[in-house]
Short mmCIF file of C-alpha atoms in Angstrom, two decimals:
data_model
loop_
_atom_site.label_atom_id
_atom_site.label_comp_id
_atom_site.label_asym_id
_atom_site.label_seq_id
_atom_site.Cartn_x
_atom_site.Cartn_y
_atom_site.Cartn_z
CA MET W 1 -19.51 -3.30 36.91
CA LYS W 2 -19.38 -5.80 34.03
CA LYS W 3 -20.36 -3.03 31.63
CA LEU W 4 -17.52 -0.84 32.93
CA ILE W 5 -14.96 -3.64 32.54
CA PHE W 6 -16.17 -4.34 28.98
CA THR W 7 -15.93 -0.65 28.11
CA LEU W 8 -12.39 -0.42 29.51
CA LEU W 9 -11.32 -3.54 27.62
CA ALA W 10 -12.81 -2.22 24.38
CA ALA W 11 -11.05 1.10 24.87
CA SER W 12 -7.72 -0.62 25.54
CA CYS W 13 -8.08 -2.61 22.31
CA VAL W 14 -8.49 0.63 20.38
CA VAL W 15 -5.54 2.25 22.15
CA PHE W 16 -3.22 -0.72 21.54
CA ALA W 17 -4.48 -1.69 18.08
CA LYS W 18 -1.68 -1.74 15.54
CA PRO W 19 -1.84 0.73 12.67
CA THR W 20 -3.04 -0.86 9.43
CA VAL W 21 -1.51 -0.72 5.97
CA THR W 22 -2.52 -2.54 2.80
CA THR W 23 -0.65 -3.99 -0.18
CA THR W 24 -1.88 -5.07 -3.59
CA ILE W 25 -0.03 -8.40 -3.74
CA LEU W 26 1.39 -10.95 -1.30
CA PRO W 27 5.10 -10.42 -2.10
CA THR W 28 4.74 -6.73 -1.18
CA LYS W 29 3.05 -7.78 2.07
CA TYR W 30 6.14 -9.88 2.79
CA PHE W 31 8.45 -6.93 2.08
CA VAL W 32 6.43 -4.60 4.34
CA GLU W 33 6.44 -7.17 7.15
CA GLN W 34 10.22 -7.60 6.87
CA ILE W 35 10.67 -3.88 7.52
CA ALA W 36 7.75 -3.19 9.87
CA GLY W 37 8.26 -6.24 12.07
CA ASP W 38 5.33 -6.53 14.46
CA THR W 39 4.55 -2.80 14.51
CA LEU W 40 1.78 -3.00 11.88
CA GLN W 41 -1.20 -4.99 10.68
CA VAL W 42 -0.59 -5.67 6.97
CA ASN W 43 -3.53 -6.58 4.73
CA THR W 44 -3.49 -7.65 1.08
CA MET W 45 -6.06 -7.07 -1.64
CA VAL W 46 -5.15 -9.87 -4.07
CA GLY W 47 -4.92 -13.07 -2.06
CA LYS W 48 -3.37 -16.49 -2.68
CA GLY W 49 -4.27 -18.06 -6.01
CA ALA W 50 -5.93 -14.92 -7.41
CA ASP W 51 -4.80 -13.34 -10.68
CA PRO W 52 -3.97 -9.64 -10.13
CA HIS W 53 -4.41 -9.01 -13.85
CA THR W 54 -8.15 -9.62 -13.64
CA TYR W 55 -9.02 -9.57 -9.92
CA GLU W 56 -11.90 -7.45 -8.65
CA PRO W 57 -11.98 -6.75 -4.89
CA LYS W 58 -14.86 -8.00 -2.77
CA PRO W 59 -16.86 -5.53 -0.62
CA SER W 60 -15.17 -6.98 2.49
CA GLU W 61 -11.75 -6.22 1.01
CA MET W 62 -12.80 -2.70 0.12
CA LYS W 63 -14.08 -2.23 3.67
CA MET W 64 -10.73 -3.15 5.23
CA LEU W 65 -9.26 -0.06 3.57
CA GLU W 66 -11.30 2.16 5.90
CA ASN W 67 -8.60 1.85 8.58
CA SER W 68 -5.59 1.69 6.27
CA ASP W 69 -3.11 4.56 6.61
CA LEU W 70 -0.96 3.53 3.65
CA TYR W 71 -1.48 1.53 0.47
CA PHE W 72 1.59 -0.05 -1.15
CA ALA W 73 1.11 -0.41 -4.91
CA VAL W 74 3.48 -2.10 -7.34
CA GLY W 75 2.20 -0.99 -10.75
CA ILE W 76 0.26 -4.04 -11.94
CA GLU W 77 -3.09 -3.88 -13.76
CA PHE W 78 -5.04 -4.04 -10.52
CA ASP W 79 -3.31 -0.85 -9.37
CA GLU W 80 -3.87 1.00 -12.62
CA VAL W 81 -7.57 0.09 -12.69
CA TRP W 82 -8.45 0.36 -9.01
CA LEU W 83 -6.14 2.94 -7.42
CA PRO W 84 -8.03 5.98 -8.77
CA LYS W 85 -11.24 4.51 -7.31
CA LEU W 86 -9.59 3.65 -4.00
CA ALA W 87 -8.02 7.10 -3.72
CA ALA W 88 -11.41 8.71 -4.30
CA SER W 89 -13.17 6.45 -1.78
CA TYR W 90 -10.47 6.69 0.91
CA PRO W 91 -8.86 10.13 0.55
CA LYS W 92 -7.00 9.86 3.90
CA MET W 93 -5.17 6.72 2.76
CA LYS W 94 -1.77 7.56 1.23
CA ILE W 95 -0.78 5.58 -1.85
CA ILE W 96 2.89 4.58 -2.03
CA ARG W 97 4.32 3.55 -5.41
CA THR W 98 6.91 0.95 -4.47
CA GLU W 99 8.16 0.89 -8.07
CA ASP W 100 9.45 4.47 -7.88
CA GLY W 101 13.11 4.55 -8.93
CA ILE W 102 12.88 1.46 -11.16
CA THR W 103 13.21 1.57 -14.94
CA LYS W 104 10.75 -0.95 -16.34
CA MET W 105 11.48 -3.06 -19.40
CA ALA W 106 9.07 -3.98 -22.18
CA MET W 107 6.74 -6.90 -21.55
CA ALA W 108 7.84 -10.02 -23.44
CA GLU W 109 5.39 -11.30 -26.03
CA HIS W 110 5.16 -14.63 -27.84
CA HIS W 111 5.30 -13.10 -31.32
CA HIS W 112 8.41 -11.08 -30.40
CA HIS W 113 10.38 -14.07 -29.17
CA ASP W 114 13.50 -12.91 -31.02
CA GLU W 115 13.61 -9.94 -28.62
CA HIS W 116 13.41 -11.94 -25.39
CA ASP W 117 17.06 -11.48 -24.56
CA HIS W 118 16.44 -7.79 -23.81
CA SER W 119 19.99 -7.21 -25.08
CA ALA W 120 19.25 -3.55 -25.67
CA HIS W 121 18.02 -3.10 -22.12
CA HIS W 122 19.92 -0.93 -19.68
CA ASP W 123 22.78 -2.25 -17.59
CA ASP W 124 21.98 -3.18 -14.00
CA HIS W 125 22.85 0.28 -12.65
CA ASP W 126 20.24 1.83 -14.91
CA HIS W 127 17.50 0.20 -12.81
CA ASP W 128 18.11 2.99 -10.32
CA ALA W 129 16.76 5.59 -12.73
CA HIS W 130 13.17 6.74 -12.51
CA HIS W 131 10.60 4.32 -13.95
CA GLU W 132 9.00 4.98 -17.29
CA HIS W 133 5.31 5.79 -17.60
CA GLY W 134 4.64 4.80 -21.18
CA ASP W 135 5.98 3.34 -24.38
CA LYS W 136 4.93 4.84 -27.70
CA ASP W 137 5.97 1.68 -29.52
CA HIS W 138 3.17 -0.16 -27.71
CA GLU W 139 0.34 2.33 -28.09
CA ALA W 140 -1.37 0.21 -30.73
CA HIS W 141 -0.88 -2.99 -28.76
CA GLU W 142 -4.06 -4.36 -27.22
CA HIS W 143 -3.03 -6.67 -24.41
CA HIS W 144 -5.55 -8.64 -22.40
CA HIS W 145 -3.24 -8.22 -19.40
CA HIS W 146 -2.61 -4.53 -20.10
CA HIS W 147 0.76 -3.33 -18.82
CA GLY W 148 1.00 -0.23 -21.00
CA GLY W 149 3.75 -2.19 -22.79
CA LEU W 150 5.87 -2.39 -19.62
CA ASP W 151 6.59 -5.41 -17.44
CA PRO W 152 5.32 -4.91 -13.86
CA HIS W 153 6.90 -8.04 -12.32
CA ILE W 154 9.65 -6.16 -10.48
CA TRP W 155 9.29 -8.23 -7.30
CA LEU W 156 11.07 -11.22 -8.90
CA ASP W 157 14.53 -9.58 -9.03
CA PRO W 158 16.23 -9.33 -5.61
CA GLN W 159 18.09 -6.15 -6.52
CA LEU W 160 14.89 -4.42 -7.65
CA VAL W 161 13.21 -5.60 -4.46
CA LYS W 162 15.89 -3.68 -2.57
CA ILE W 163 14.68 -0.47 -4.25
CA GLN W 164 11.08 -1.33 -3.37
CA ALA W 165 12.09 -2.07 0.22
CA LYS W 166 13.75 1.33 0.56
CA ASN W 167 10.58 3.01 -0.73
CA ILE W 168 8.60 1.05 1.85
CA LYS W 169 11.02 1.95 4.64
CA ASP W 170 10.93 5.64 3.74
CA ALA W 171 7.11 5.68 3.64
CA LEU W 172 6.81 3.89 7.00
CA THR W 173 9.37 6.23 8.59
CA LYS W 174 7.46 9.27 7.38
CA GLN W 175 4.09 7.91 8.54
CA TYR W 176 5.24 6.41 11.86
CA PRO W 177 8.39 8.32 12.90
CA LYS W 178 8.41 6.87 16.43
CA ASP W 179 9.42 3.49 14.96
CA ALA W 180 12.00 4.90 12.53
CA LYS W 181 14.92 3.08 14.19
CA ILE W 182 13.11 -0.25 13.91
CA TYR W 183 12.45 0.31 10.22
CA GLU W 184 16.03 1.35 9.52
CA ALA W 185 17.49 -1.67 11.31
CA ASN W 186 15.06 -4.09 9.68
CA PHE W 187 15.69 -2.59 6.25
CA ASP W 188 19.44 -3.07 6.69
CA LYS W 189 18.87 -6.73 7.64
CA PHE W 190 16.52 -7.32 4.72
CA ALA W 191 18.85 -5.60 2.24
CA LYS W 192 21.63 -7.93 3.37
CA LYS W 193 19.34 -10.95 2.86
CA LEU W 194 18.51 -9.71 -0.64
CA ASP W 195 22.21 -9.41 -1.48
CA GLU W 196 22.72 -12.96 -0.18
CA LEU W 197 19.84 -14.22 -2.34
CA ASP W 198 21.29 -12.43 -5.37
CA ALA W 199 24.70 -14.02 -4.75
CA TYR W 200 23.04 -17.42 -4.30
CA ALA W 201 21.20 -17.02 -7.62
CA LYS W 202 24.38 -16.01 -9.46
CA GLN W 203 26.19 -19.07 -8.10
CA LYS W 204 23.33 -21.53 -8.76
CA LEU W 205 22.56 -20.20 -12.26
CA ALA W 206 26.14 -19.73 -13.47
CA GLY W 207 26.00 -23.05 -15.32
CA VAL W 208 22.81 -22.23 -17.24
CA LYS W 209 23.65 -18.72 -18.47
CA GLY W 210 22.08 -17.98 -21.84
CA LYS W 211 19.60 -20.87 -21.55
CA LYS W 212 16.02 -20.42 -22.75
CA PHE W 213 12.86 -21.53 -21.01
CA MET W 214 9.17 -21.34 -21.81
CA VAL W 215 6.68 -19.89 -19.37
CA TYR W 216 2.94 -19.51 -19.77
CA HIS W 217 2.77 -15.92 -18.49
CA PRO W 218 6.06 -14.05 -19.06
CA SER W 219 6.49 -12.78 -15.52
CA TRP W 220 10.19 -13.67 -15.20
CA GLY W 221 11.65 -10.97 -17.45
CA TYR W 222 13.58 -9.08 -14.74
CA PHE W 223 14.80 -12.33 -13.20
CA ALA W 224 15.90 -13.59 -16.63
CA HIS W 225 17.63 -10.29 -17.42
CA ARG W 226 19.44 -10.24 -14.08
CA TYR W 227 20.80 -13.79 -14.44
CA ASP W 228 21.31 -13.94 -18.22
CA LEU W 229 18.43 -16.28 -19.05
CA LYS W 230 15.84 -15.97 -21.83
CA GLN W 231 12.10 -16.49 -21.39
CA ILE W 232 9.68 -17.40 -24.18
CA ALA W 233 6.02 -16.58 -23.54
CA VAL W 234 3.35 -19.19 -24.24
CA GLU W 235 0.35 -16.89 -23.94
CA VAL W 236 -0.39 -14.68 -26.93
CA GLU W 237 -1.39 -11.11 -26.07
CA GLY W 238 -2.43 -12.34 -22.65
CA LYS W 239 -4.68 -15.09 -24.00
CA GLU W 240 -4.54 -18.84 -24.57
CA PRO W 241 -2.62 -19.55 -27.79
CA LYS W 242 -4.74 -20.61 -30.77
CA PRO W 243 -3.93 -23.82 -32.71
CA ALA W 244 -1.68 -21.94 -35.16
CA ASP W 245 0.16 -20.29 -32.25
CA LEU W 246 0.55 -23.66 -30.53
CA ALA W 247 2.05 -25.17 -33.67
CA GLU W 248 4.57 -22.33 -33.82
CA LEU W 249 5.39 -22.71 -30.12
CA ILE W 250 5.90 -26.46 -30.51
CA GLU W 251 8.27 -25.85 -33.42
CA GLU W 252 10.12 -23.19 -31.45
CA ALA W 253 10.42 -25.44 -28.40
CA LYS W 254 11.96 -28.15 -30.59
CA GLU W 255 14.36 -25.72 -32.29
CA GLU W 256 15.47 -24.20 -28.99
CA LYS W 257 15.66 -27.60 -27.26
CA ILE W 258 13.39 -26.36 -24.48
CA LYS W 259 13.58 -28.70 -21.48
CA VAL W 260 11.01 -27.09 -19.20
CA ILE W 261 7.79 -25.10 -19.51
CA PHE W 262 6.86 -23.17 -16.38
CA VAL W 263 3.28 -22.57 -15.31
CA ALA W 264 1.84 -20.68 -12.35
CA PRO W 265 -1.05 -21.46 -9.97
CA GLN W 266 -2.97 -18.43 -11.29
CA PHE W 267 -3.01 -19.53 -14.96
CA SER W 268 -4.14 -22.40 -17.19
CA LYS W 269 -1.77 -25.33 -17.73
CA LYS W 270 -3.50 -26.65 -20.87
CA ALA W 271 -1.27 -25.00 -23.50
CA ALA W 272 1.93 -25.89 -21.63
CA GLN W 273 0.84 -29.53 -21.37
CA THR W 274 0.06 -29.63 -25.10
CA ILE W 275 3.51 -28.28 -26.00
CA ALA W 276 5.19 -30.64 -23.52
CA ALA W 277 3.40 -33.66 -24.96
CA GLN W 278 4.79 -32.86 -28.42
CA THR W 279 8.33 -31.96 -27.36
CA GLY W 280 9.21 -34.05 -24.31
CA ALA W 281 9.65 -30.95 -22.14
CA LYS W 282 8.63 -31.01 -18.49
CA VAL W 283 5.80 -28.86 -17.13
CA MET W 284 6.73 -27.37 -13.76
CA GLU W 285 4.76 -25.03 -11.52
CA ILE W 286 6.45 -22.02 -9.97
CA ASP W 287 4.64 -19.32 -8.03
CA GLN W 288 5.39 -15.71 -8.95
CA LEU W 289 3.12 -14.35 -6.20
CA PRO W 290 4.18 -16.12 -2.99
CA LEU W 291 3.67 -14.79 0.52
CA ASP W 292 6.74 -16.65 1.81
CA TRP W 293 8.74 -14.75 -0.79
CA TYR W 294 12.35 -15.40 0.26
CA GLU W 295 12.12 -19.17 0.75
CA THR W 296 9.99 -19.59 -2.38
CA MET W 297 12.44 -17.57 -4.46
CA LYS W 298 15.34 -19.65 -3.17
CA LYS W 299 13.54 -22.87 -4.14
CA THR W 300 12.63 -21.37 -7.52
CA ILE W 301 16.28 -20.49 -8.16
CA ASP W 302 17.11 -24.15 -7.48
CA VAL W 303 14.39 -25.23 -9.93
CA PHE W 304 15.85 -23.01 -12.66
CA GLY W 305 19.39 -24.17 -11.96
CA GLU W 306 18.48 -27.86 -12.03
CA ASN W 307 16.07 -27.93 -14.99
CA LEU W 308 17.27 -25.59 -17.76
#
């Protein structure tokens, strides 16, 4: 009798188990959960504190893909390196490119700091065009964090997140049509929240338009472009700056009257602290890969507004 009960319980768990999907990074997990609600189990490959530029998945993380129906990529290095392998190992898993429909800008570099304003970049409406797949001007560029010359950090601009969210909603609707109404309603709610966050950012950052800030890893290009700010990268070709680079950065920080140097949990703080010690700037940590994306972004907007 006990064996029968156990068998029935096990069977019911299988029947009522939620479908599983996987994302590369935590912000995308947040976006999927906003749209899917409690209809899905959402796993993530690159967890808290890990650097998606260099991360290699553990066997346990690879194994969790066995039951994943969909994989939501965002176009970072991890995706470019691992997606071909994942697609070959798990052919039934559909890969969704959440960046589809977004025109990516060039990745900011320390030695091109005069180009950080992205003044030649498309107007906001051009973000709706299809994303680019290469950049001939960067073919000779060897970047430790290889982006193919393009900036992948599209999850830090609320309006670009809206495009990603629609791609997620469309993929979920196609895969799980019985929950289409849930996805549509949740997408509408989330899109409204994104518009509210965008309006909040415009209001909070109105007084610092045109201001420059330093950041170790230049992940805030889309955010800076959206709100008329200018980022200056500390890292040089994805690596710690050498003494000569540091001297140049210190001089630049003084010339530009830089008040704050941002660092992230995933990267070294050493160079930022060295520059700060010589210039009087503050070193502040902001997380570009949060799971609690909305609240963290709101706090980060406040940090920018109060410290530039």
